[in-house]
Amino acid sequence: MIPFNKPYLAGKEILYIEDAVATGKISGNGKYTKLCHHFFENNYGFKKALLTTSCTDALEMAALLINVQPGDEIIMPSYTFVSTANAFVLRGAKLVFVDSRKDYPGIDETAIEELITSKTKAIVPVHYAGIACDMDKIMEIAYKHNLYVIEDAAQAIDSYYKGIDGKKRALGSIGHMSAFSFHETKNIISGEGGLLAINDDRFIERAEIIWEKGTNRSAFFRGEVNKYGWVDVGSSFLPSEIIAAFLWAQLENLKNIQSRRKQIWNEYYEKLKDWGLSNQVGLPQIPDFATNNAHIFYLVFKEPEQRNEFIKKMKDHHILCVFHYLSLHQSEFYKDKHDGRLLRQSDFYSDHLVRLPMFYELNSQLVINKIK
Ligand SMILES: *Cc1c(COP(=O)(O)O)cnc(C)c1O
């Protein structure tokens, strides 16, 4: 059986966890957390990195930081994971869903501006499959209307956006803040785990407080205040050193992990290109402004039946291929609250897209052999 995903161990995870245990510091914000924070800040240009227990938590922190109030409107794609939406629904926000682009499942940036009202507070682009949304356009709209941009970069570690200035900027470093995931299905993993990256100085001090249960404990340990106490709302968003130690072992191997995944991705692409053309099956398209971090390899079938037959055929060959997402505006929870606009591309991807197995130790040739 070829699974859809298999978590990859870089090698030193247990060693670093043992070290954390041996030093006697296994709660959060210790040596390994700081190593991870510095790695992210130095490599990707985030002004402040804060590890969280999940991307879901990082998004919830973002919603608290921008003070989302009941009735505020948040613009986001419908074709995404529920956590993008839940973080804001938890604060009483109304979601305004945007359709996907025709050429790839990311948000259609040309459909955003017409949805802005006096109640709009933020835009939440999702870098689907680690492929950048058109961030220059989105930031321009946000500045014009005084909105926050929170990047859902759950899938976007080590991926970049090339803007009109030609410079490459790491995804997650462009919006006011961004959220990454280290769930075991992502490129870099810690079982469950996440990161809030902050790029706007105004949010840094309060982010640390919200992260540490509403206390100024981080400032206390740096010696900036002489006692610590309850100063704001917050929760327990920080992971233990056991998680951070695991993550550090992965980050030390990031280059190797990324290059192996890209190798697999490119092999899929090169060997399926002609097959796709002659069978009218679409392969991933990467816009000029985006790079590829090889998070997902997907196929887009012409008819839903063909997609479902493909999944069944592969299953008969003991290869697990999966589809996602059911459009959030069609979900049981939100369909009554949605404003009724049709979002055809989002629904199209729900019905036509399938993901091929994608993990470090995969022999992609075995999968390709059964497809052709
Ligand atoms: C995986 C994922 C999340 C949630 O990440 P967790 O770390 O599991 O909370 C959120 N948004 C997107 C787009 C994702 O792919």
mmCIF file of C-alpha atoms and ligand atoms in Angstrom:
data_model
loop_
_atom_site.group_PDB
_atom_site.id
_atom_site.type_symbol
_atom_site.label_atom_id
_atom_site.label_comp_id
_atom_site.label_asym_id
_atom_site.label_seq_id
_atom_site.Cartn_x
_atom_site.Cartn_y
_atom_site.Cartn_z
ATOM 1 C CA MET A 1 0.000 0.000 0.000
ATOM 2 C CA ILE A 2 1.341 3.461 -0.898
ATOM 3 C CA PRO A 3 -0.134 5.895 1.634
ATOM 4 C CA PHE A 4 -1.083 9.430 0.729
ATOM 5 C CA ASN A 5 1.289 10.861 3.319
ATOM 6 C CA LYS A 6 4.035 9.491 5.537
ATOM 7 C CA PRO A 7 5.694 11.688 8.160
ATOM 8 C CA TYR A 8 9.436 11.953 7.564
ATOM 9 C CA LEU A 9 11.953 11.905 10.423
ATOM 10 C CA ALA A 10 15.109 13.861 9.671
ATOM 11 C CA GLY A 11 17.136 11.876 12.232
ATOM 12 C CA LYS A 12 17.872 13.983 15.305
ATOM 13 C CA GLU A 13 14.317 14.516 16.575
ATOM 14 C CA ILE A 14 14.636 12.051 19.482
ATOM 15 C CA LEU A 15 18.140 13.243 20.346
ATOM 16 C CA TYR A 16 16.938 16.842 20.719
ATOM 17 C CA ILE A 17 13.875 15.777 22.704
ATOM 18 C CA GLU A 18 16.152 13.797 25.034
ATOM 19 C CA ASP A 19 18.330 16.863 25.387
ATOM 20 C CA ALA A 20 15.318 19.012 26.259
ATOM 21 C CA VAL A 21 14.237 16.450 28.857
ATOM 22 C CA ALA A 22 17.779 16.176 30.271
ATOM 23 C CA THR A 23 18.031 19.940 30.758
ATOM 24 C CA GLY A 24 14.804 19.806 32.758
ATOM 25 C CA LYS A 25 13.051 22.513 30.732
ATOM 26 C CA ILE A 26 10.176 21.056 28.760
ATOM 27 C CA SER A 27 7.527 23.773 29.006
ATOM 28 C CA GLY A 28 7.480 26.434 26.283
ATOM 29 C CA ASN A 29 9.795 29.271 25.239
ATOM 30 C CA GLY A 30 13.102 27.575 26.053
ATOM 31 C CA LYS A 31 16.266 26.879 24.060
ATOM 32 C CA TYR A 32 14.668 25.007 21.145
ATOM 33 C CA THR A 33 11.803 27.461 20.778
ATOM 34 C CA LYS A 34 14.357 30.268 20.520
ATOM 35 C CA LEU A 35 16.447 28.353 17.966
ATOM 36 C CA CYS A 36 13.329 27.931 15.815
ATOM 37 C CA HIS A 37 12.341 31.590 16.229
ATOM 38 C CA HIS A 38 15.781 32.785 15.110
ATOM 39 C CA PHE A 39 15.760 30.404 12.158
ATOM 40 C CA PHE A 40 12.476 31.804 10.864
ATOM 41 C CA GLU A 41 13.363 35.435 11.507
ATOM 42 C CA ASN A 42 16.816 35.120 9.889
ATOM 43 C CA ASN A 43 15.838 33.019 6.880
ATOM 44 C CA TYR A 44 12.499 34.487 5.902
ATOM 45 C CA GLY A 45 12.643 38.078 7.113
ATOM 46 C CA PHE A 46 9.754 37.903 9.579
ATOM 47 C CA LYS A 47 10.064 40.692 12.166
ATOM 48 C CA LYS A 48 8.907 38.350 14.927
ATOM 49 C CA ALA A 49 8.299 34.607 14.963
ATOM 50 C CA LEU A 50 6.255 32.871 17.665
ATOM 51 C CA LEU A 51 5.814 29.106 17.647
ATOM 52 C CA THR A 52 2.268 27.966 18.318
ATOM 53 C CA THR A 53 0.656 24.609 18.949
ATOM 54 C CA SER A 54 -0.926 24.692 15.467
ATOM 55 C CA CYS A 55 -1.590 26.930 12.485
ATOM 56 C CA THR A 56 -5.170 27.026 13.740
ATOM 57 C CA ASP A 57 -3.886 28.635 16.959
ATOM 58 C CA ALA A 58 -1.705 31.082 15.029
ATOM 59 C CA LEU A 59 -4.776 32.186 13.055
ATOM 60 C CA GLU A 60 -6.753 32.565 16.292
ATOM 61 C CA MET A 61 -3.958 34.748 17.673
ATOM 62 C CA ALA A 62 -4.082 36.851 14.512
ATOM 63 C CA ALA A 63 -7.833 37.347 14.921
ATOM 64 C CA LEU A 64 -7.286 38.496 18.528
ATOM 65 C CA LEU A 65 -4.425 40.799 17.526
ATOM 66 C CA ILE A 66 -6.439 42.683 14.921
ATOM 67 C CA ASN A 67 -9.326 42.915 17.410
ATOM 68 C CA VAL A 68 -11.991 41.248 15.296
ATOM 69 C CA GLN A 69 -15.402 42.238 16.684
ATOM 70 C CA PRO A 70 -18.839 40.666 16.109
ATOM 71 C CA GLY A 71 -20.135 41.786 12.717
ATOM 72 C CA ASP A 72 -16.717 42.541 11.248
ATOM 73 C CA GLU A 73 -16.291 41.115 7.758
ATOM 74 C CA ILE A 74 -13.326 38.984 6.771
ATOM 75 C CA ILE A 75 -12.597 38.261 3.112
ATOM 76 C CA MET A 76 -11.117 34.830 2.334
ATOM 77 C CA PRO A 77 -11.285 32.086 -0.295
ATOM 78 C CA SER A 78 -14.001 29.451 0.002
ATOM 79 C CA TYR A 79 -11.588 26.791 -1.225
ATOM 80 C CA THR A 80 -9.571 26.314 1.968
ATOM 81 C CA PHE A 81 -9.371 24.404 5.220
ATOM 82 C CA VAL A 82 -11.904 25.170 7.970
ATOM 83 C CA SER A 83 -9.274 26.686 10.291
ATOM 84 C CA THR A 84 -8.875 29.725 8.024
ATOM 85 C CA ALA A 85 -12.546 30.458 8.707
ATOM 86 C CA ASN A 86 -12.994 29.235 12.283
ATOM 87 C CA ALA A 87 -10.404 31.591 13.737
ATOM 88 C CA PHE A 88 -12.569 34.556 12.721
ATOM 89 C CA VAL A 89 -15.987 32.957 13.279
ATOM 90 C CA LEU A 90 -14.908 32.365 16.890
ATOM 91 C CA ARG A 91 -14.705 36.170 17.303
ATOM 92 C CA GLY A 92 -18.148 36.696 15.753
ATOM 93 C CA ALA A 93 -16.969 37.747 12.297
ATOM 94 C CA LYS A 94 -18.972 37.378 9.123
ATOM 95 C CA LEU A 95 -17.097 35.586 6.364
ATOM 96 C CA VAL A 96 -17.171 36.937 2.829
ATOM 97 C CA PHE A 97 -15.982 34.183 0.529
ATOM 98 C CA VAL A 98 -14.091 34.784 -2.713
ATOM 99 C CA ASP A 99 -13.848 32.430 -5.658
ATOM 100 C CA SER A 100 -10.641 30.709 -6.807
ATOM 101 C CA ARG A 101 -8.658 31.639 -9.912
ATOM 102 C CA LYS A 102 -9.236 29.735 -13.129
ATOM 103 C CA ASP A 103 -5.601 28.698 -13.567
ATOM 104 C CA TYR A 104 -5.026 27.532 -9.969
ATOM 105 C CA PRO A 105 -7.042 27.217 -6.757
ATOM 106 C CA GLY A 106 -5.681 30.344 -5.033
ATOM 107 C CA ILE A 107 -7.935 33.343 -4.347
ATOM 108 C CA ASP A 108 -9.056 35.373 -7.385
ATOM 109 C CA GLU A 109 -7.487 38.715 -6.469
ATOM 110 C CA THR A 110 -9.592 40.542 -9.070
ATOM 111 C CA ALA A 111 -12.789 39.560 -7.214
ATOM 112 C CA ILE A 112 -11.785 41.011 -3.830
ATOM 113 C CA GLU A 113 -12.255 44.763 -4.097
ATOM 114 C CA GLU A 114 -15.955 44.689 -5.028
ATOM 115 C CA LEU A 115 -16.687 42.788 -1.788
ATOM 116 C CA ILE A 116 -15.223 45.420 0.527
ATOM 117 C CA THR A 117 -17.719 47.296 2.734
ATOM 118 C CA SER A 118 -17.387 49.658 5.699
ATOM 119 C CA LYS A 119 -17.375 46.572 7.933
ATOM 120 C CA THR A 120 -14.471 44.798 6.209
ATOM 121 C CA LYS A 121 -11.550 44.318 8.574
ATOM 122 C CA ALA A 122 -9.108 41.941 6.891
ATOM 123 C CA ILE A 123 -8.233 39.905 3.828
ATOM 124 C CA VAL A 124 -6.958 36.376 4.443
ATOM 125 C CA PRO A 125 -5.263 34.991 1.322
ATOM 126 C CA VAL A 126 -4.386 31.284 1.425
ATOM 127 C CA HIS A 127 -1.262 30.199 -0.466
ATOM 128 C CA TYR A 128 -2.791 26.982 -1.737
ATOM 129 C CA ALA A 129 -0.208 24.202 -2.292
ATOM 130 C CA GLY A 130 2.458 26.710 -1.280
ATOM 131 C CA ILE A 131 1.820 28.657 -4.506
ATOM 132 C CA ALA A 132 1.678 32.378 -3.836
ATOM 133 C CA CYS A 133 -1.443 34.473 -4.221
ATOM 134 C CA ASP A 134 -0.853 37.717 -6.113
ATOM 135 C CA MET A 135 0.358 39.585 -3.040
ATOM 136 C CA ASP A 136 1.210 42.935 -4.684
ATOM 137 C CA LYS A 137 -2.394 43.270 -5.849
ATOM 138 C CA ILE A 138 -3.781 42.142 -2.502
ATOM 139 C CA MET A 139 -1.548 44.489 -0.477
ATOM 140 C CA GLU A 140 -2.455 47.380 -2.770
ATOM 141 C CA ILE A 141 -6.172 46.777 -2.184
ATOM 142 C CA ALA A 142 -5.581 46.438 1.558
ATOM 143 C CA TYR A 143 -3.656 49.729 1.832
ATOM 144 C CA LYS A 144 -6.216 51.553 -0.261
ATOM 145 C CA HIS A 145 -9.059 50.441 2.033
ATOM 146 C CA ASN A 146 -7.112 50.360 5.288
ATOM 147 C CA LEU A 147 -7.450 46.606 5.836
ATOM 148 C CA TYR A 148 -5.234 44.046 7.486
ATOM 149 C CA VAL A 149 -3.766 41.150 5.512
ATOM 150 C CA ILE A 150 -3.240 37.859 7.306
ATOM 151 C CA GLU A 151 -1.562 35.240 5.126
ATOM 152 C CA ASP A 152 -2.696 31.673 5.702
ATOM 153 C CA ALA A 153 0.725 30.269 4.865
ATOM 154 C CA ALA A 154 -0.021 26.853 6.408
ATOM 155 C CA GLN A 155 1.274 25.113 3.271
ATOM 156 C CA ALA A 156 3.765 27.756 2.223
ATOM 157 C CA ILE A 157 7.000 27.189 4.155
ATOM 158 C CA ASP A 158 10.065 28.103 2.075
ATOM 159 C CA SER A 159 8.038 29.446 -0.834
ATOM 160 C CA TYR A 160 8.301 32.895 -2.398
ATOM 161 C CA TYR A 161 6.512 35.687 -4.197
ATOM 162 C CA LYS A 162 8.187 37.648 -6.971
ATOM 163 C CA GLY A 163 6.543 41.036 -7.128
ATOM 164 C CA ILE A 164 6.613 43.816 -9.701
ATOM 165 C CA ASP A 165 9.941 44.979 -8.218
ATOM 166 C CA GLY A 166 11.409 41.595 -9.230
ATOM 167 C CA LYS A 167 12.529 40.810 -5.665
ATOM 168 C CA LYS A 168 11.745 37.466 -4.096
ATOM 169 C CA ARG A 169 9.958 37.748 -0.762
ATOM 170 C CA ALA A 170 9.186 34.761 1.447
ATOM 171 C CA LEU A 171 5.511 33.920 1.735
ATOM 172 C CA GLY A 172 4.389 34.898 5.197
ATOM 173 C CA SER A 173 6.640 37.974 5.222
ATOM 174 C CA ILE A 174 4.346 40.202 3.149
ATOM 175 C CA GLY A 175 1.052 40.605 5.026
ATOM 176 C CA HIS A 176 0.735 42.206 8.489
ATOM 177 C CA MET A 177 1.068 38.698 9.875
ATOM 178 C CA SER A 178 0.920 35.102 8.755
ATOM 179 C CA ALA A 179 0.279 31.593 10.028
ATOM 180 C CA PHE A 180 2.236 28.415 9.209
ATOM 181 C CA SER A 181 1.503 24.768 10.008
ATOM 182 C CA PHE A 182 3.829 21.950 11.026
ATOM 183 C CA HIS A 183 1.080 19.347 11.084
ATOM 184 C CA GLU A 184 2.415 15.958 10.018
ATOM 185 C CA THR A 185 0.887 16.359 6.532
ATOM 186 C CA LYS A 186 2.952 19.485 5.764
ATOM 187 C CA ASN A 187 6.542 19.758 4.421
ATOM 188 C CA ILE A 188 8.195 20.498 7.782
ATOM 189 C CA ILE A 189 6.534 18.773 10.707
ATOM 190 C CA SER A 190 6.286 18.437 14.470
ATOM 191 C CA GLY A 191 3.155 16.286 14.695
ATOM 192 C CA GLU A 192 0.957 19.230 15.525
ATOM 193 C CA GLY A 193 2.566 22.643 15.451
ATOM 194 C CA GLY A 194 2.460 26.101 13.971
ATOM 195 C CA LEU A 195 3.972 29.545 13.743
ATOM 196 C CA LEU A 196 2.674 33.083 13.903
ATOM 197 C CA ALA A 197 4.947 35.406 11.923
ATOM 198 C CA ILE A 198 4.535 39.127 12.526
ATOM 199 C CA ASN A 199 5.740 41.713 10.035
ATOM 200 C CA ASP A 200 4.185 44.849 11.514
ATOM 201 C CA ASP A 201 5.963 46.154 14.648
ATOM 202 C CA ARG A 202 2.722 47.393 16.168
ATOM 203 C CA PHE A 203 1.607 43.843 16.938
ATOM 204 C CA ILE A 204 4.776 42.381 18.412
ATOM 205 C CA GLU A 205 4.465 43.340 22.074
ATOM 206 C CA ARG A 206 0.824 42.344 22.357
ATOM 207 C CA ALA A 207 1.424 39.095 20.433
ATOM 208 C CA GLU A 208 3.863 37.908 23.098
ATOM 209 C CA ILE A 209 1.308 38.685 25.794
ATOM 210 C CA ILE A 210 -1.562 36.872 24.069
ATOM 211 C CA TRP A 211 0.817 33.951 23.449
ATOM 212 C CA GLU A 212 1.631 33.694 27.178
ATOM 213 C CA LYS A 213 -1.949 33.549 28.537
ATOM 214 C CA GLY A 214 -2.423 37.315 28.676
ATOM 215 C CA THR A 215 0.626 37.885 30.893
ATOM 216 C CA ASN A 216 3.813 39.876 30.323
ATOM 217 C CA ARG A 217 5.882 36.834 31.232
ATOM 218 C CA SER A 218 8.165 37.064 28.159
ATOM 219 C CA ALA A 219 9.124 40.655 29.019
ATOM 220 C CA PHE A 220 9.686 39.593 32.656
ATOM 221 C CA PHE A 221 12.144 36.861 31.649
ATOM 222 C CA ARG A 222 14.041 39.348 29.511
ATOM 223 C CA GLY A 223 14.295 41.580 32.579
ATOM 224 C CA GLU A 224 12.193 44.362 31.034
ATOM 225 C CA VAL A 225 9.638 44.423 33.883
ATOM 226 C CA ASN A 226 10.267 43.458 37.504
ATOM 227 C CA LYS A 227 7.111 41.431 38.059
ATOM 228 C CA TYR A 228 4.700 39.776 35.735
ATOM 229 C CA GLY A 229 0.940 39.637 35.795
ATOM 230 C CA TRP A 230 -2.282 39.560 33.870
ATOM 231 C CA VAL A 231 -2.306 42.466 31.424
ATOM 232 C CA ASP A 232 -4.537 41.424 28.499
ATOM 233 C CA VAL A 233 -6.626 38.582 27.072
ATOM 234 C CA GLY A 234 -4.700 35.541 25.917
ATOM 235 C CA SER A 235 -4.464 31.803 25.921
ATOM 236 C CA SER A 236 -1.901 29.022 26.032
ATOM 237 C CA PHE A 237 -0.720 29.276 22.441
ATOM 238 C CA LEU A 238 2.904 28.255 22.927
ATOM 239 C CA PRO A 239 4.089 24.673 22.370
ATOM 240 C CA SER A 240 6.278 22.710 24.761
ATOM 241 C CA GLU A 241 10.011 22.372 24.233
ATOM 242 C CA ILE A 242 9.392 18.749 23.245
ATOM 243 C CA ILE A 243 7.595 19.961 20.115
ATOM 244 C CA ALA A 244 10.139 22.715 19.474
ATOM 245 C CA ALA A 245 13.034 20.219 19.786
ATOM 246 C CA PHE A 246 11.368 17.976 17.212
ATOM 247 C CA LEU A 247 10.782 20.939 14.910
ATOM 248 C CA TRP A 248 14.392 22.098 15.245
ATOM 249 C CA ALA A 249 15.648 18.738 13.932
ATOM 250 C CA GLN A 250 13.400 19.230 10.911
ATOM 251 C CA LEU A 251 14.473 22.828 10.320
ATOM 252 C CA GLU A 252 18.147 21.811 10.331
ATOM 253 C CA ASN A 253 17.227 19.545 7.395
ATOM 254 C CA LEU A 254 14.931 21.954 5.593
ATOM 255 C CA LYS A 255 17.085 22.260 2.458
ATOM 256 C CA ASN A 256 17.355 18.511 2.068
ATOM 257 C CA ILE A 257 13.632 17.943 2.694
ATOM 258 C CA GLN A 258 12.645 20.642 0.231
ATOM 259 C CA SER A 259 14.962 19.424 -2.501
ATOM 260 C CA ARG A 260 13.725 15.835 -2.211
ATOM 261 C CA ARG A 261 10.102 16.977 -2.383
ATOM 262 C CA LYS A 262 10.840 19.141 -5.435
ATOM 263 C CA GLN A 263 12.528 16.165 -7.094
ATOM 264 C CA ILE A 264 9.376 14.072 -6.613
ATOM 265 C CA TRP A 265 7.147 16.922 -7.747
ATOM 266 C CA ASN A 266 9.213 17.515 -10.906
ATOM 267 C CA GLU A 267 9.231 13.815 -11.712
ATOM 268 C CA TYR A 268 5.436 13.735 -11.491
ATOM 269 C CA TYR A 269 5.223 16.813 -13.679
ATOM 270 C CA GLU A 270 7.660 15.748 -16.401
ATOM 271 C CA LYS A 271 6.379 12.188 -16.672
ATOM 272 C CA LEU A 272 2.674 13.079 -16.592
ATOM 273 C CA LYS A 273 2.762 16.128 -18.865
ATOM 274 C CA ASP A 274 2.040 14.335 -22.155
ATOM 275 C CA TRP A 275 -0.375 11.920 -20.518
ATOM 276 C CA GLY A 276 -2.252 14.923 -19.116
ATOM 277 C CA LEU A 277 -2.416 16.629 -22.504
ATOM 278 C CA SER A 278 -3.754 13.593 -24.334
ATOM 279 C CA ASN A 279 -6.282 12.763 -21.592
ATOM 280 C CA GLN A 280 -7.369 16.351 -20.887
ATOM 281 C CA VAL A 281 -6.165 16.152 -17.306
ATOM 282 C CA GLY A 282 -4.756 19.412 -15.941
ATOM 283 C CA LEU A 283 -1.445 19.556 -14.066
ATOM 284 C CA PRO A 284 -0.542 22.280 -11.540
ATOM 285 C CA GLN A 285 0.082 25.705 -13.077
ATOM 286 C CA ILE A 286 2.457 28.032 -11.320
ATOM 287 C CA PRO A 287 2.053 31.751 -12.102
ATOM 288 C CA ASP A 288 5.187 33.770 -12.961
ATOM 289 C CA PHE A 289 5.040 35.563 -9.621
ATOM 290 C CA ALA A 290 5.161 32.338 -7.578
ATOM 291 C CA THR A 291 7.723 29.682 -6.694
ATOM 292 C CA ASN A 292 6.981 26.050 -5.964
ATOM 293 C CA ASN A 293 7.703 24.479 -2.553
ATOM 294 C CA ALA A 294 6.391 21.069 -3.643
ATOM 295 C CA HIS A 295 3.753 20.819 -0.944
ATOM 296 C CA ILE A 296 1.005 19.295 -3.084
ATOM 297 C CA PHE A 297 0.933 17.649 -6.490
ATOM 298 C CA TYR A 298 -2.567 17.635 -7.934
ATOM 299 C CA LEU A 299 -4.448 16.650 -11.078
ATOM 300 C CA VAL A 300 -7.589 18.346 -12.357
ATOM 301 C CA PHE A 301 -10.021 16.126 -14.253
ATOM 302 C CA LYS A 302 -12.542 17.297 -16.807
ATOM 303 C CA GLU A 303 -15.499 15.542 -15.204
ATOM 304 C CA PRO A 304 -16.173 14.657 -11.542
ATOM 305 C CA GLU A 305 -16.861 11.028 -12.543
ATOM 306 C CA GLN A 306 -13.398 10.762 -14.100
ATOM 307 C CA ARG A 307 -11.822 12.044 -10.891
ATOM 308 C CA ASN A 308 -13.781 9.573 -8.771
ATOM 309 C CA GLU A 309 -12.953 6.685 -11.116
ATOM 310 C CA PHE A 310 -9.286 7.656 -10.934
ATOM 311 C CA ILE A 311 -9.329 7.544 -7.116
ATOM 312 C CA LYS A 312 -11.003 4.136 -7.245
ATOM 313 C CA LYS A 313 -8.582 2.797 -9.851
ATOM 314 C CA MET A 314 -5.587 3.921 -7.797
ATOM 315 C CA LYS A 315 -7.091 2.431 -4.657
ATOM 316 C CA ASP A 316 -7.411 -0.897 -6.468
ATOM 317 C CA HIS A 317 -3.652 -0.572 -7.125
ATOM 318 C CA HIS A 318 -3.174 0.096 -3.380
ATOM 319 C CA ILE A 319 -2.290 3.761 -3.883
ATOM 320 C CA LEU A 320 -4.154 6.353 -1.843
ATOM 321 C CA CYS A 321 -5.099 9.553 -3.651
ATOM 322 C CA VAL A 322 -7.352 12.058 -1.919
ATOM 323 C CA PHE A 323 -9.388 15.116 -2.751
ATOM 324 C CA HIS A 324 -10.254 18.282 -0.808
ATOM 325 C CA TYR A 325 -11.712 20.898 -0.003
ATOM 326 C CA LEU A 326 -15.474 21.051 0.056
ATOM 327 C CA SER A 327 -16.145 24.767 -0.567
ATOM 328 C CA LEU A 328 -16.729 26.428 2.791
ATOM 329 C CA HIS A 329 -19.690 28.445 1.466
ATOM 330 C CA GLN A 330 -21.400 25.083 0.740
ATOM 331 C CA SER A 331 -20.579 23.567 4.131
ATOM 332 C CA GLU A 332 -23.279 22.410 6.506
ATOM 333 C CA PHE A 333 -22.105 24.993 9.048
ATOM 334 C CA TYR A 334 -21.918 28.037 6.795
ATOM 335 C CA LYS A 335 -24.258 27.596 3.817
ATOM 336 C CA ASP A 336 -27.171 29.379 5.566
ATOM 337 C CA LYS A 337 -24.912 32.288 6.496
ATOM 338 C CA HIS A 338 -23.348 32.688 3.048
ATOM 339 C CA ASP A 339 -24.739 35.564 0.960
ATOM 340 C CA GLY A 340 -25.725 33.279 -1.920
ATOM 341 C CA ARG A 341 -23.121 34.292 -4.513
ATOM 342 C CA LEU A 342 -22.077 31.423 -6.783
ATOM 343 C CA LEU A 343 -18.401 30.553 -6.497
ATOM 344 C CA ARG A 344 -17.980 28.344 -9.513
ATOM 345 C CA GLN A 345 -14.221 27.836 -9.564
ATOM 346 C CA SER A 346 -14.130 26.866 -5.913
ATOM 347 C CA ASP A 347 -16.872 24.287 -6.502
ATOM 348 C CA PHE A 348 -15.070 23.151 -9.640
ATOM 349 C CA TYR A 349 -11.897 22.330 -7.711
ATOM 350 C CA SER A 350 -13.949 20.568 -5.002
ATOM 351 C CA ASP A 351 -15.342 18.229 -7.650
ATOM 352 C CA HIS A 352 -12.441 17.852 -10.100
ATOM 353 C CA LEU A 353 -9.135 18.034 -8.217
ATOM 354 C CA VAL A 354 -7.227 15.061 -6.768
ATOM 355 C CA ARG A 355 -3.941 14.979 -4.855
ATOM 356 C CA LEU A 356 -1.269 12.361 -5.546
ATOM 357 C CA PRO A 357 0.834 10.817 -2.746
ATOM 358 C CA MET A 358 3.560 13.270 -1.780
ATOM 359 C CA PHE A 359 6.149 12.533 0.913
ATOM 360 C CA TYR A 360 9.912 12.388 1.348
ATOM 361 C CA GLU A 361 10.327 8.618 1.078
ATOM 362 C CA LEU A 362 7.912 8.154 -1.825
ATOM 363 C CA ASN A 363 8.932 6.252 -4.942
ATOM 364 C CA SER A 364 6.896 8.379 -7.338
ATOM 365 C CA GLN A 365 7.713 6.111 -10.297
ATOM 366 C CA LEU A 366 5.492 3.422 -8.739
ATOM 367 C CA VAL A 367 2.588 5.869 -8.701
ATOM 368 C CA ILE A 368 3.289 7.120 -12.239
ATOM 369 C CA ASN A 369 3.387 3.541 -13.578
ATOM 370 C CA LYS A 370 -0.150 2.913 -12.355
ATOM 371 C CA ILE A 371 -1.511 6.192 -13.693
ATOM 372 C CA LYS A 372 -0.337 5.728 -17.281
HETATM 373 C C1 LIG B 1 -3.153 22.546 7.430
HETATM 374 C C2 LIG B 1 -3.861 23.832 7.232
HETATM 375 C C3 LIG B 1 -4.352 24.601 8.299
HETATM 376 C C4 LIG B 1 -4.368 24.109 9.702
HETATM 377 O O1 LIG B 1 -3.124 23.792 10.228
HETATM 378 P P1 LIG B 1 -3.025 23.101 11.665
HETATM 379 O O2 LIG B 1 -1.573 23.254 12.003
HETATM 380 O O3 LIG B 1 -3.434 21.676 11.487
HETATM 381 O O4 LIG B 1 -3.895 23.839 12.596
HETATM 382 C C5 LIG B 1 -4.921 25.841 8.028
HETATM 383 N N1 LIG B 1 -5.021 26.302 6.781
HETATM 384 C C6 LIG B 1 -4.577 25.595 5.716
HETATM 385 C C7 LIG B 1 -4.710 26.171 4.340
HETATM 386 C C8 LIG B 1 -4.003 24.338 5.909
HETATM 387 O O5 LIG B 1 -3.578 23.636 4.851
#
